[in-house]
Amino acid sequence: MVVGKTLGYLPSFESHPRTWTDDLPLCPLTGVGNSPSQFYREDGQRRQGHPNEDRTFHFRIDDSFCLYGMFDGHEGSHVSEFASQKMPAEILLGQLKESSSSAEVKEVLKQAFTLVERGYFESLDDILAQRADLQGKLPEGTSDYDAMKEYPEIVAQLSDLNRRVGAGSTAIVSLIFKERLYAAGVGNGRILICRTDDYGQIHVEELLPKHDVINEKELIRLGELDIDRENASTGLRLLCQGNTRCIGNYLVKGGYKECEHLSAATSEPVIHDPTIVGDVPVDESCRFMLIMTDGLVKAVEEVSDTKDPNMEIVQLTIKQFNTQSTIMGVAQAVIDQIVRCHHERFLSEEPLSRKFNGHGDMTLLVRNFTYPMPNALLRNVTRSVESSSRQLISPSSTISSQKSVVVKDSSSCDLDCSCDTLTHLATSSSTDSSEMQIRRGNQLPLNADGKIAPYVNFSGYYKSVEDARRKGLLSKGIDYYYEASFFDL
């Protein structure tokens, strides 16, 4: 029994000082979109649930060495923040050599998870000692009710400490090393690789299994620890958001004996050991990679009633590739459309039949390999980035994956709103074609410096403005605009 344990979230108001990872080179082919949790009032008004607990990174050390990470925190962002800082240090600071074999790369990833886990729990030593001291002040055998009645101050302090030590995080790490892709993860996040076949169809490959109470293999593992399946499911949903593996969360690890649903286990029921998939070739069939949190997947399932949220999310991403001008815009536009459709689905249902009253944190990382972006800004710059990314490409080869589905025509996406379909949302958010024509650097002449040559002559306009100014006929507003425009040039 966890005395003083309460459900809910731990408010996170920590500042974000500059860290060592801020000096690492970012991957320019990567975009991240996110939305913090929201809950809906009965009248449809939206309120933020808690500060976003998700964290990501996307680094590109050189043409053949890229690292990406996604961390979905629970009970605060303590663990996701810690892991997003320490994980890169355990992979990027000399652990991998040019001569490292596939087996050695996988071992580095495995050890990285272990060292992050160990480092986080070492940081909790003082908090765990304080917690043990407070628990020792409660008479043995005291029930929760009696403790709250007779020792309210101690219970309140224990409640705060339990939220702190109960913080945890899922984790997905993706590494591109020497033209091969490796993925490692714990928890229920997802990583998808999208490829095209010889006929131009896109295949979606989910690289990692989900470590949660729905995974039959994980339930078997828990059963081997003498935990009743129902108890395991209940306990982990209460304390670990249904995850059977995670980073951090003392309550389902060192403190699992205090939880009545998990106390029968013969050893720690939740582990940090990642599943690792590796040596996947990055070849010409690779289009893009998606890494996402479970909150995003759940929101898509609630909106579309789909049995394959992967397909829906991939279709949304493809639409945004064809619409947006930046890779960051692609990722955020997918999130924004899902958020809008989720809210409109809530509004379209009768109050008594509503299946949800909000959504959790949602984060999506999009890494583009070769998927075209017809509306990309600064196309000459984009081409140079895409050209360098192709140095990662090896001769085409076949990949065996754990799961692969073919994407249907993107126009048949099932993720619809009650008032607007996602197709309409994509169209309404696109830039006017005439405006985009001006933005397309590859369709306009470039000068010797590689810049867009002047294509509109404003000299007549400025001469007329200057003549009006001298005659005193220029209004104050136009005069201000004239001066601002002149200095902007």
Short mmCIF file of C-alpha atoms in Angstrom, two decimals, residues 26-481:
data_model
loop_
_atom_site.label_atom_id
_atom_site.label_comp_id
_atom_site.label_asym_id
_atom_site.label_seq_id
_atom_site.Cartn_x
_atom_site.Cartn_y
_atom_site.Cartn_z
CA LEU A 26 20.24 19.91 -35.13
CA CYS A 27 19.00 17.76 -37.98
CA PRO A 28 17.59 20.20 -40.59
CA LEU A 29 15.43 17.46 -42.13
CA THR A 30 13.44 17.04 -38.91
CA GLY A 31 10.34 18.79 -37.60
CA VAL A 32 8.56 18.43 -34.26
CA GLY A 33 4.93 19.27 -33.57
CA ASN A 34 3.24 19.14 -30.17
CA SER A 35 0.20 20.06 -28.16
CA PRO A 36 -0.15 20.00 -24.35
CA SER A 37 -3.00 18.11 -22.75
CA GLN A 38 -6.43 19.72 -22.82
CA PHE A 39 -9.74 18.98 -21.16
CA TYR A 40 -13.11 20.09 -22.47
CA ARG A 41 -15.83 21.66 -20.42
CA GLU A 42 -19.40 20.66 -21.13
CA ASP A 43 -19.95 23.90 -23.05
CA GLY A 44 -16.99 23.09 -25.31
CA GLN A 45 -14.49 25.48 -23.78
CA ARG A 46 -10.94 24.09 -23.69
CA ARG A 47 -8.49 24.29 -20.80
CA GLN A 48 -4.91 23.10 -20.61
CA GLY A 49 -4.60 20.06 -18.36
CA HIS A 50 -0.95 20.35 -17.32
CA PRO A 51 2.34 21.55 -18.81
CA ASN A 52 3.58 19.35 -21.63
CA GLU A 53 5.54 16.42 -20.19
CA ASP A 54 6.96 15.23 -23.53
CA ARG A 55 10.55 15.89 -24.57
CA THR A 56 12.40 15.27 -27.85
CA PHE A 57 15.77 15.75 -29.50
CA HIS A 58 17.01 15.50 -33.09
CA PHE A 59 20.74 15.79 -33.73
CA ARG A 60 22.82 15.36 -36.83
CA ILE A 61 26.51 14.97 -36.01
CA ASP A 62 27.56 14.36 -39.62
CA ASP A 63 26.27 12.85 -42.85
CA SER A 64 26.25 9.32 -41.44
CA PHE A 65 25.48 9.91 -37.76
CA CYS A 66 22.04 11.14 -36.64
CA LEU A 67 20.24 10.63 -33.33
CA TYR A 68 16.56 11.16 -32.51
CA GLY A 69 14.66 10.72 -29.23
CA MET A 70 11.11 10.90 -27.91
CA PHE A 71 10.23 10.79 -24.19
CA ASP A 72 6.66 10.73 -22.88
CA GLY A 73 6.68 11.65 -19.19
CA HIS A 74 4.09 10.85 -16.56
CA GLU A 75 3.61 12.48 -13.15
CA GLY A 76 5.58 15.44 -14.41
CA SER A 77 8.44 16.02 -16.82
CA HIS A 78 11.25 15.17 -14.37
CA VAL A 79 12.24 11.89 -16.03
CA SER A 80 11.57 12.90 -19.64
CA GLU A 81 13.70 16.01 -19.11
CA PHE A 82 16.50 14.04 -17.43
CA ALA A 83 16.51 11.33 -20.09
CA SER A 84 16.48 13.79 -22.99
CA GLN A 85 19.69 15.30 -21.62
CA LYS A 86 21.55 12.20 -20.48
CA MET A 87 20.65 9.78 -23.29
CA PRO A 88 22.58 11.71 -25.97
CA ALA A 89 25.64 11.79 -23.69
CA GLU A 90 25.57 8.00 -23.41
CA ILE A 91 25.51 7.57 -27.20
CA LEU A 92 27.30 10.52 -28.79
CA LEU A 93 30.40 11.06 -26.64
CA GLY A 94 32.76 8.56 -28.17
CA GLN A 95 30.89 5.33 -27.47
CA LEU A 96 30.60 4.54 -31.19
CA LYS A 97 33.58 4.16 -33.51
CA GLU A 98 33.76 3.98 -37.28
CA SER A 99 34.63 0.32 -36.88
CA SER A 100 31.70 -0.47 -34.53
CA SER A 101 29.76 -3.53 -35.64
CA SER A 102 25.98 -3.84 -35.62
CA ALA A 103 26.16 -5.87 -32.40
CA GLU A 104 28.32 -3.21 -30.77
CA VAL A 105 25.92 -0.45 -31.78
CA LYS A 106 23.02 -2.35 -30.21
CA GLU A 107 25.04 -2.87 -27.04
CA VAL A 108 25.74 0.87 -26.82
CA LEU A 109 21.99 1.55 -27.07
CA LYS A 110 21.20 -1.05 -24.42
CA GLN A 111 23.81 0.34 -22.05
CA ALA A 112 22.55 3.88 -22.65
CA PHE A 113 19.13 2.95 -21.27
CA THR A 114 20.74 1.26 -18.26
CA LEU A 115 22.98 4.25 -17.50
CA VAL A 116 20.12 6.73 -17.85
CA GLU A 117 17.99 4.64 -15.50
CA ARG A 118 20.80 4.31 -12.98
CA GLY A 119 21.68 7.99 -13.17
CA TYR A 120 18.09 9.05 -12.59
CA PHE A 121 17.61 6.89 -9.49
CA GLU A 122 20.92 8.10 -8.09
CA SER A 123 19.51 11.62 -8.35
CA LEU A 124 16.59 10.52 -6.14
CA ASP A 125 18.69 9.34 -3.18
CA ASP A 126 17.88 12.32 -0.96
CA ILE A 127 14.19 12.27 -1.84
CA LEU A 128 13.89 8.53 -1.18
CA ALA A 129 15.65 8.99 2.17
CA GLN A 130 13.24 11.77 3.13
CA ARG A 131 10.30 9.61 2.07
CA ALA A 132 11.51 6.66 4.16
CA ASP A 133 11.93 8.94 7.17
CA LEU A 134 8.36 10.20 6.89
CA GLN A 135 6.98 6.68 6.45
CA GLY A 136 8.82 5.68 9.63
CA LYS A 137 6.89 8.31 11.57
CA LEU A 138 3.59 6.57 10.83
CA PRO A 139 2.71 3.73 13.24
CA GLU A 140 2.98 0.34 11.53
CA GLY A 141 -0.32 -0.94 10.19
CA THR A 142 -1.94 2.51 10.01
CA SER A 143 -4.60 2.62 7.29
CA ASP A 144 -4.75 5.40 4.74
CA TYR A 145 -7.92 6.75 6.33
CA ASP A 146 -6.46 6.82 9.84
CA ALA A 147 -3.20 8.32 8.60
CA MET A 148 -5.02 11.16 6.84
CA LYS A 149 -7.10 11.80 9.96
CA GLU A 150 -4.35 11.65 12.58
CA TYR A 151 -1.24 12.70 10.63
CA PRO A 152 -2.46 15.04 7.88
CA GLU A 153 0.83 16.94 7.55
CA ILE A 154 2.89 13.77 7.11
CA VAL A 155 0.39 12.37 4.61
CA ALA A 156 0.48 15.62 2.60
CA GLN A 157 4.29 15.53 2.47
CA LEU A 158 4.27 11.86 1.51
CA SER A 159 1.76 12.55 -1.23
CA ASP A 160 4.07 15.15 -2.77
CA LEU A 161 7.10 12.86 -2.50
CA ASN A 162 5.21 9.91 -4.00
CA ARG A 163 4.30 11.99 -7.03
CA ARG A 164 7.96 12.93 -7.36
CA VAL A 165 9.38 9.41 -7.08
CA GLY A 166 6.48 8.06 -9.17
CA ALA A 167 7.55 10.15 -12.15
CA GLY A 168 8.57 8.09 -15.15
CA SER A 169 8.85 8.23 -18.91
CA THR A 170 8.58 6.10 -22.00
CA ALA A 171 11.53 6.40 -24.37
CA ILE A 172 12.22 5.83 -28.06
CA VAL A 173 15.66 6.40 -29.53
CA SER A 174 16.41 6.18 -33.24
CA LEU A 175 20.00 6.13 -34.49
CA ILE A 176 21.24 6.40 -38.07
CA PHE A 177 24.82 5.16 -38.17
CA LYS A 178 26.81 4.30 -41.28
CA GLU A 179 23.73 4.13 -43.52
CA ARG A 180 21.88 1.83 -41.12
CA LEU A 181 18.98 2.63 -38.81
CA TYR A 182 18.63 1.34 -35.24
CA ALA A 183 15.65 1.82 -32.92
CA ALA A 184 15.40 1.17 -29.18
CA GLY A 185 12.46 1.79 -26.90
CA VAL A 186 10.51 1.19 -23.71
CA GLY A 187 6.84 1.96 -23.22
CA ASN A 188 4.04 2.60 -25.69
CA GLY A 189 5.44 5.21 -28.08
CA ARG A 190 5.66 4.39 -31.79
CA ILE A 191 8.27 4.67 -34.51
CA LEU A 192 7.27 4.22 -38.14
CA ILE A 193 9.37 3.99 -41.29
CA CYS A 194 7.54 4.83 -44.51
CA ARG A 195 8.88 3.38 -47.77
CA THR A 196 7.77 3.15 -51.36
CA ASP A 197 7.80 -0.07 -53.34
CA ASP A 198 8.53 -0.52 -57.05
CA TYR A 199 4.96 0.55 -57.85
CA GLY A 200 5.09 3.79 -55.86
CA GLN A 201 2.89 2.56 -53.00
CA ILE A 202 3.92 3.59 -49.50
CA HIS A 203 4.42 0.84 -46.93
CA VAL A 204 4.31 1.66 -43.22
CA GLU A 205 6.57 -0.36 -40.94
CA GLU A 206 6.17 -0.14 -37.16
CA LEU A 207 9.61 -0.96 -35.82
CA LEU A 208 9.05 -1.51 -32.09
CA PRO A 209 6.44 -3.34 -30.01
CA LYS A 210 4.47 -1.48 -27.36
CA HIS A 211 5.33 -2.41 -23.78
CA ASP A 212 1.94 -2.11 -22.13
CA VAL A 213 -0.78 -4.19 -20.52
CA ILE A 214 -2.31 -4.93 -23.93
CA ASN A 215 0.85 -6.67 -25.14
CA GLU A 216 0.31 -10.42 -24.59
CA LYS A 217 4.04 -11.13 -24.31
CA GLU A 218 4.41 -8.52 -21.59
CA LEU A 219 1.46 -9.97 -19.67
CA ILE A 220 3.08 -13.40 -19.90
CA ARG A 221 6.31 -11.92 -18.52
CA LEU A 222 4.40 -10.41 -15.61
CA GLY A 223 2.60 -13.70 -15.04
CA GLU A 224 5.95 -15.42 -14.69
CA LEU A 225 6.61 -13.03 -11.80
CA ASP A 226 3.51 -14.46 -10.02
CA ILE A 227 1.35 -11.39 -10.65
CA ASP A 228 -2.28 -12.03 -11.47
CA ARG A 229 -3.03 -10.63 -14.93
CA GLU A 230 -5.93 -8.47 -13.73
CA ASN A 231 -3.93 -7.14 -10.79
CA ALA A 232 -0.98 -6.34 -13.05
CA SER A 233 -3.21 -4.46 -15.48
CA THR A 234 -4.93 -2.49 -12.70
CA GLY A 235 -1.76 -1.64 -10.84
CA LEU A 236 0.16 -0.50 -13.89
CA ARG A 237 -2.72 1.59 -15.21
CA LEU A 238 -2.84 3.36 -11.83
CA LEU A 239 0.88 3.87 -11.35
CA CYS A 240 2.48 3.72 -14.80
CA GLN A 241 -0.20 4.66 -17.34
CA GLY A 242 -0.40 1.03 -18.40
CA ASN A 243 3.27 0.76 -19.37
CA THR A 244 5.17 -2.40 -18.46
CA ARG A 245 8.57 -0.82 -19.21
CA CYS A 246 9.76 2.71 -18.62
CA ILE A 247 12.58 4.89 -17.39
CA GLY A 248 12.24 5.95 -13.77
CA ASN A 249 9.11 5.52 -11.57
CA TYR A 250 10.31 4.10 -8.28
CA LEU A 251 6.78 3.07 -7.25
CA VAL A 252 6.65 0.23 -9.81
CA LYS A 253 10.29 -0.72 -9.33
CA GLY A 254 12.05 -0.52 -5.97
CA GLY A 255 8.78 0.37 -4.24
CA TYR A 256 6.49 -2.15 -5.93
CA LYS A 257 5.92 -4.10 -2.68
CA GLU A 258 3.98 -1.11 -1.37
CA CYS A 259 1.35 -1.47 -4.12
CA GLU A 260 -1.30 -4.06 -3.33
CA HIS A 261 -1.79 -4.89 -7.03
CA LEU A 262 1.91 -5.58 -7.61
CA SER A 263 3.14 -6.72 -4.20
CA ALA A 264 2.92 -10.42 -5.10
CA ALA A 265 5.63 -10.06 -7.74
CA THR A 266 8.82 -12.03 -7.16
CA SER A 267 10.89 -9.19 -8.66
CA GLU A 268 10.41 -5.72 -10.09
CA PRO A 269 7.45 -5.91 -12.52
CA VAL A 270 8.39 -2.86 -14.59
CA ILE A 271 11.82 -2.85 -16.22
CA HIS A 272 13.93 -0.43 -18.23
CA ASP A 273 15.33 -2.99 -20.71
CA PRO A 274 14.59 -1.73 -24.25
CA THR A 275 13.57 -3.69 -27.29
CA ILE A 276 16.20 -2.99 -29.94
CA VAL A 277 15.73 -3.32 -33.70
CA GLY A 278 18.79 -2.71 -35.77
CA ASP A 279 20.76 -2.82 -38.93
CA VAL A 280 17.84 -1.57 -41.04
CA PRO A 281 19.26 -0.16 -44.31
CA VAL A 282 18.47 3.45 -45.17
CA ASP A 283 18.00 3.07 -48.92
CA GLU A 284 16.30 4.86 -51.77
CA SER A 285 12.90 3.46 -50.78
CA CYS A 286 12.96 5.38 -47.47
CA ARG A 287 10.59 8.34 -47.59
CA PHE A 288 10.21 9.54 -44.01
CA MET A 289 10.25 8.43 -40.38
CA LEU A 290 7.65 9.25 -37.72
CA ILE A 291 8.13 9.01 -33.95
CA MET A 292 5.07 9.75 -31.83
CA THR A 293 3.71 9.55 -28.31
CA ASP A 294 0.75 7.44 -27.30
CA GLY A 295 -1.34 10.56 -26.65
CA LEU A 296 -1.32 11.30 -30.37
CA VAL A 297 -2.28 7.75 -31.31
CA LYS A 298 -5.09 7.67 -28.76
CA ALA A 299 -6.54 10.96 -30.02
CA VAL A 300 -6.60 9.64 -33.60
CA GLU A 301 -8.34 6.46 -32.46
CA GLU A 302 -10.98 8.47 -30.60
CA VAL A 303 -11.67 10.75 -33.54
CA SER A 304 -11.72 8.25 -36.40
CA ASP A 305 -12.69 4.98 -34.69
CA THR A 306 -9.96 3.47 -36.85
CA LYS A 307 -8.30 0.13 -36.20
CA ASP A 308 -5.11 1.36 -37.84
CA PRO A 309 -4.11 4.78 -36.52
CA ASN A 310 -0.69 4.40 -38.13
CA MET A 311 -2.24 4.63 -41.57
CA GLU A 312 -4.32 7.65 -40.64
CA ILE A 313 -1.32 9.53 -39.27
CA VAL A 314 0.82 8.68 -42.30
CA GLN A 315 -1.90 9.92 -44.64
CA LEU A 316 -2.17 13.18 -42.72
CA THR A 317 1.59 13.59 -42.91
CA ILE A 318 1.64 13.01 -46.67
CA LYS A 319 -1.04 15.66 -47.16
CA GLN A 320 1.04 18.14 -45.21
CA PHE A 321 4.19 17.30 -47.17
CA ASN A 322 2.24 18.38 -50.24
CA THR A 323 1.00 21.56 -48.57
CA GLN A 324 3.47 22.98 -46.07
CA SER A 325 6.61 24.94 -46.84
CA THR A 326 8.79 23.63 -43.98
CA ILE A 327 9.31 20.28 -42.29
CA MET A 328 8.48 21.89 -38.94
CA GLY A 329 5.24 23.08 -40.50
CA VAL A 330 4.43 19.52 -41.58
CA ALA A 331 4.77 18.13 -38.05
CA GLN A 332 2.84 20.93 -36.37
CA ALA A 333 0.07 20.95 -38.99
CA VAL A 334 -0.60 17.25 -38.40
CA ILE A 335 -0.89 17.90 -34.66
CA ASP A 336 -3.11 20.96 -35.15
CA GLN A 337 -5.53 19.09 -37.38
CA ILE A 338 -5.85 16.22 -34.95
CA VAL A 339 -6.41 18.64 -32.06
CA ARG A 340 -9.11 20.48 -34.00
CA CYS A 341 -10.87 17.33 -35.14
CA HIS A 342 -10.71 15.85 -31.64
CA HIS A 343 -12.44 18.92 -30.22
CA GLU A 344 -15.05 18.99 -32.97
CA ARG A 345 -15.80 15.30 -32.44
CA PHE A 346 -16.47 16.13 -28.77
CA LEU A 347 -18.81 18.95 -29.74
CA SER A 348 -20.69 16.81 -32.25
CA GLU A 349 -21.70 14.16 -29.71
CA GLU A 350 -24.52 14.28 -27.22
CA PRO A 351 -23.26 14.90 -23.66
CA LEU A 352 -24.38 11.52 -22.37
CA SER A 353 -22.73 9.62 -25.21
CA ARG A 354 -19.35 11.35 -25.11
CA LYS A 355 -16.49 8.86 -24.80
CA PHE A 356 -13.81 11.37 -23.84
CA ASN A 357 -13.55 14.85 -22.33
CA GLY A 358 -10.09 15.86 -23.48
CA HIS A 359 -6.76 14.59 -24.74
CA GLY A 360 -3.28 14.03 -23.35
CA ASP A 361 0.02 15.49 -24.47
CA MET A 362 0.66 14.89 -28.17
CA THR A 363 4.06 15.02 -29.85
CA LEU A 364 5.12 14.04 -33.37
CA LEU A 365 8.65 13.97 -34.79
CA VAL A 366 8.93 13.84 -38.59
CA ARG A 367 12.25 13.00 -40.21
CA ASN A 368 12.18 13.41 -43.97
CA PHE A 369 14.45 11.31 -46.16
CA THR A 370 13.36 11.75 -49.76
CA TYR A 371 9.69 12.73 -49.73
CA PRO A 372 9.19 15.76 -52.01
CA MET A 373 7.87 19.07 -50.65
CA PRO A 374 6.65 21.04 -53.69
CA ASN A 375 5.98 24.19 -51.68
CA ALA A 376 9.25 24.23 -49.75
CA LEU A 377 10.73 27.64 -48.98
CA LEU A 378 14.30 28.32 -50.14
CA ARG A 379 14.33 25.42 -52.52
CA ASN A 380 18.00 25.88 -53.33
CA VAL A 381 18.82 25.44 -49.63
CA THR A 382 16.43 22.52 -49.34
CA ARG A 383 18.06 20.82 -52.30
CA SER A 384 21.49 21.06 -50.71
CA VAL A 385 20.16 19.51 -47.51
CA GLU A 386 18.41 16.73 -49.41
CA SER A 387 21.56 16.14 -51.42
CA SER A 388 23.62 15.70 -48.28
CA SER A 389 20.98 13.41 -46.80
CA ARG A 390 21.32 11.14 -49.81
CA GLN A 391 24.85 10.40 -48.69
CA LEU A 392 23.12 8.18 -46.15
CA ILE A 393 21.50 6.17 -48.90
CA SER A 394 22.82 2.75 -49.78
CA PRO A 395 21.82 0.46 -52.68
CA SER A 396 18.19 -0.58 -52.56
CA SER A 397 17.45 -3.70 -50.55
CA THR A 398 14.49 -5.44 -48.97
CA ILE A 399 13.66 -4.93 -45.31
CA SER A 400 11.99 -7.47 -43.07
CA SER A 401 9.88 -5.71 -40.47
CA GLN A 402 7.64 -6.60 -37.58
CA LYS A 403 4.64 -4.95 -39.16
CA SER A 404 3.95 -3.54 -42.60
CA VAL A 405 0.81 -2.13 -44.17
CA VAL A 406 0.18 -0.41 -47.48
CA VAL A 407 -1.18 3.13 -47.37
CA LYS A 408 -4.34 3.64 -49.34
CA ASP A 409 -5.05 6.72 -51.41
CA SER A 410 -4.62 9.75 -49.17
CA SER A 411 -7.90 11.21 -50.35
CA SER A 412 -9.75 8.45 -48.50
CA CYS A 413 -8.46 9.36 -45.04
CA ASP A 414 -11.05 8.36 -42.44
CA LEU A 415 -10.07 10.95 -39.85
CA ASP A 416 -13.01 13.32 -40.29
CA CYS A 417 -14.42 16.10 -38.15
CA SER A 418 -18.10 16.61 -37.57
CA CYS A 419 -17.96 19.93 -39.44
CA ASP A 420 -14.81 19.75 -41.55
CA THR A 421 -12.80 16.87 -42.93
CA LEU A 422 -9.05 16.89 -42.61
CA THR A 423 -8.88 17.35 -46.36
CA HIS A 424 -10.70 20.66 -45.95
CA LEU A 425 -8.42 21.65 -43.10
CA ALA A 426 -5.34 20.95 -45.19
CA THR A 427 -6.76 23.00 -48.05
CA SER A 428 -7.80 25.92 -45.86
CA SER A 429 -4.36 26.11 -44.27
CA SER A 430 -2.47 26.07 -47.54
CA THR A 431 -0.89 29.19 -49.00
CA ASP A 432 -2.52 30.96 -51.92
CA SER A 433 -1.10 29.60 -55.16
CA SER A 434 -0.09 33.01 -56.47
CA GLU A 435 1.76 33.80 -53.25
CA MET A 436 3.46 30.40 -53.25
CA GLN A 437 4.53 30.95 -56.84
CA ILE A 438 6.62 33.86 -55.63
CA ARG A 439 8.13 31.75 -52.85
CA ARG A 440 9.35 28.96 -55.10
CA GLY A 441 12.97 29.89 -55.56
CA ASN A 442 13.57 27.24 -58.20
CA GLN A 443 10.99 28.84 -60.51
CA LEU A 444 12.56 32.30 -60.37
CA PRO A 445 15.93 33.46 -61.80
CA LEU A 446 18.88 33.48 -59.39
CA ASN A 447 21.77 35.93 -59.50
CA ALA A 448 25.47 35.08 -59.25
CA ASP A 449 25.20 34.86 -55.44
CA GLY A 450 22.43 32.27 -55.68
CA LYS A 451 19.76 34.74 -54.52
CA ILE A 452 16.45 35.44 -56.22
CA ALA A 453 16.90 38.19 -58.75
CA PRO A 454 14.52 41.19 -58.55
CA TYR A 455 11.34 40.40 -60.44
CA VAL A 456 9.14 43.44 -59.68
CA ASN A 457 10.25 47.02 -60.41
CA PHE A 458 9.01 49.35 -57.65
CA SER A 459 10.95 52.42 -58.85
CA GLY A 460 7.85 54.04 -60.35
CA TYR A 461 5.93 53.55 -57.12
CA TYR A 462 8.64 55.07 -54.96
CA LYS A 463 9.04 58.00 -57.39
CA SER A 464 5.32 58.76 -57.14
CA VAL A 465 5.43 58.56 -53.33
CA GLU A 466 8.42 60.88 -53.21
CA ASP A 467 6.71 63.39 -55.54
CA ALA A 468 3.60 63.35 -53.32
CA ARG A 469 5.76 63.82 -50.25
CA ARG A 470 7.44 66.91 -51.69
CA LYS A 471 4.08 68.45 -52.60
CA GLY A 472 2.72 67.77 -49.11
CA LEU A 473 0.02 65.47 -50.47
CA LEU A 474 1.17 62.31 -48.67
CA SER A 475 -0.99 61.29 -45.73
CA LYS A 476 0.67 60.51 -42.42
CA GLY A 477 -0.17 56.83 -42.63
CA ILE A 478 1.28 56.43 -46.12
CA ASP A 479 4.32 58.44 -45.12
CA TYR A 480 4.98 56.01 -42.26
CA TYR A 481 4.50 53.02 -44.54
#
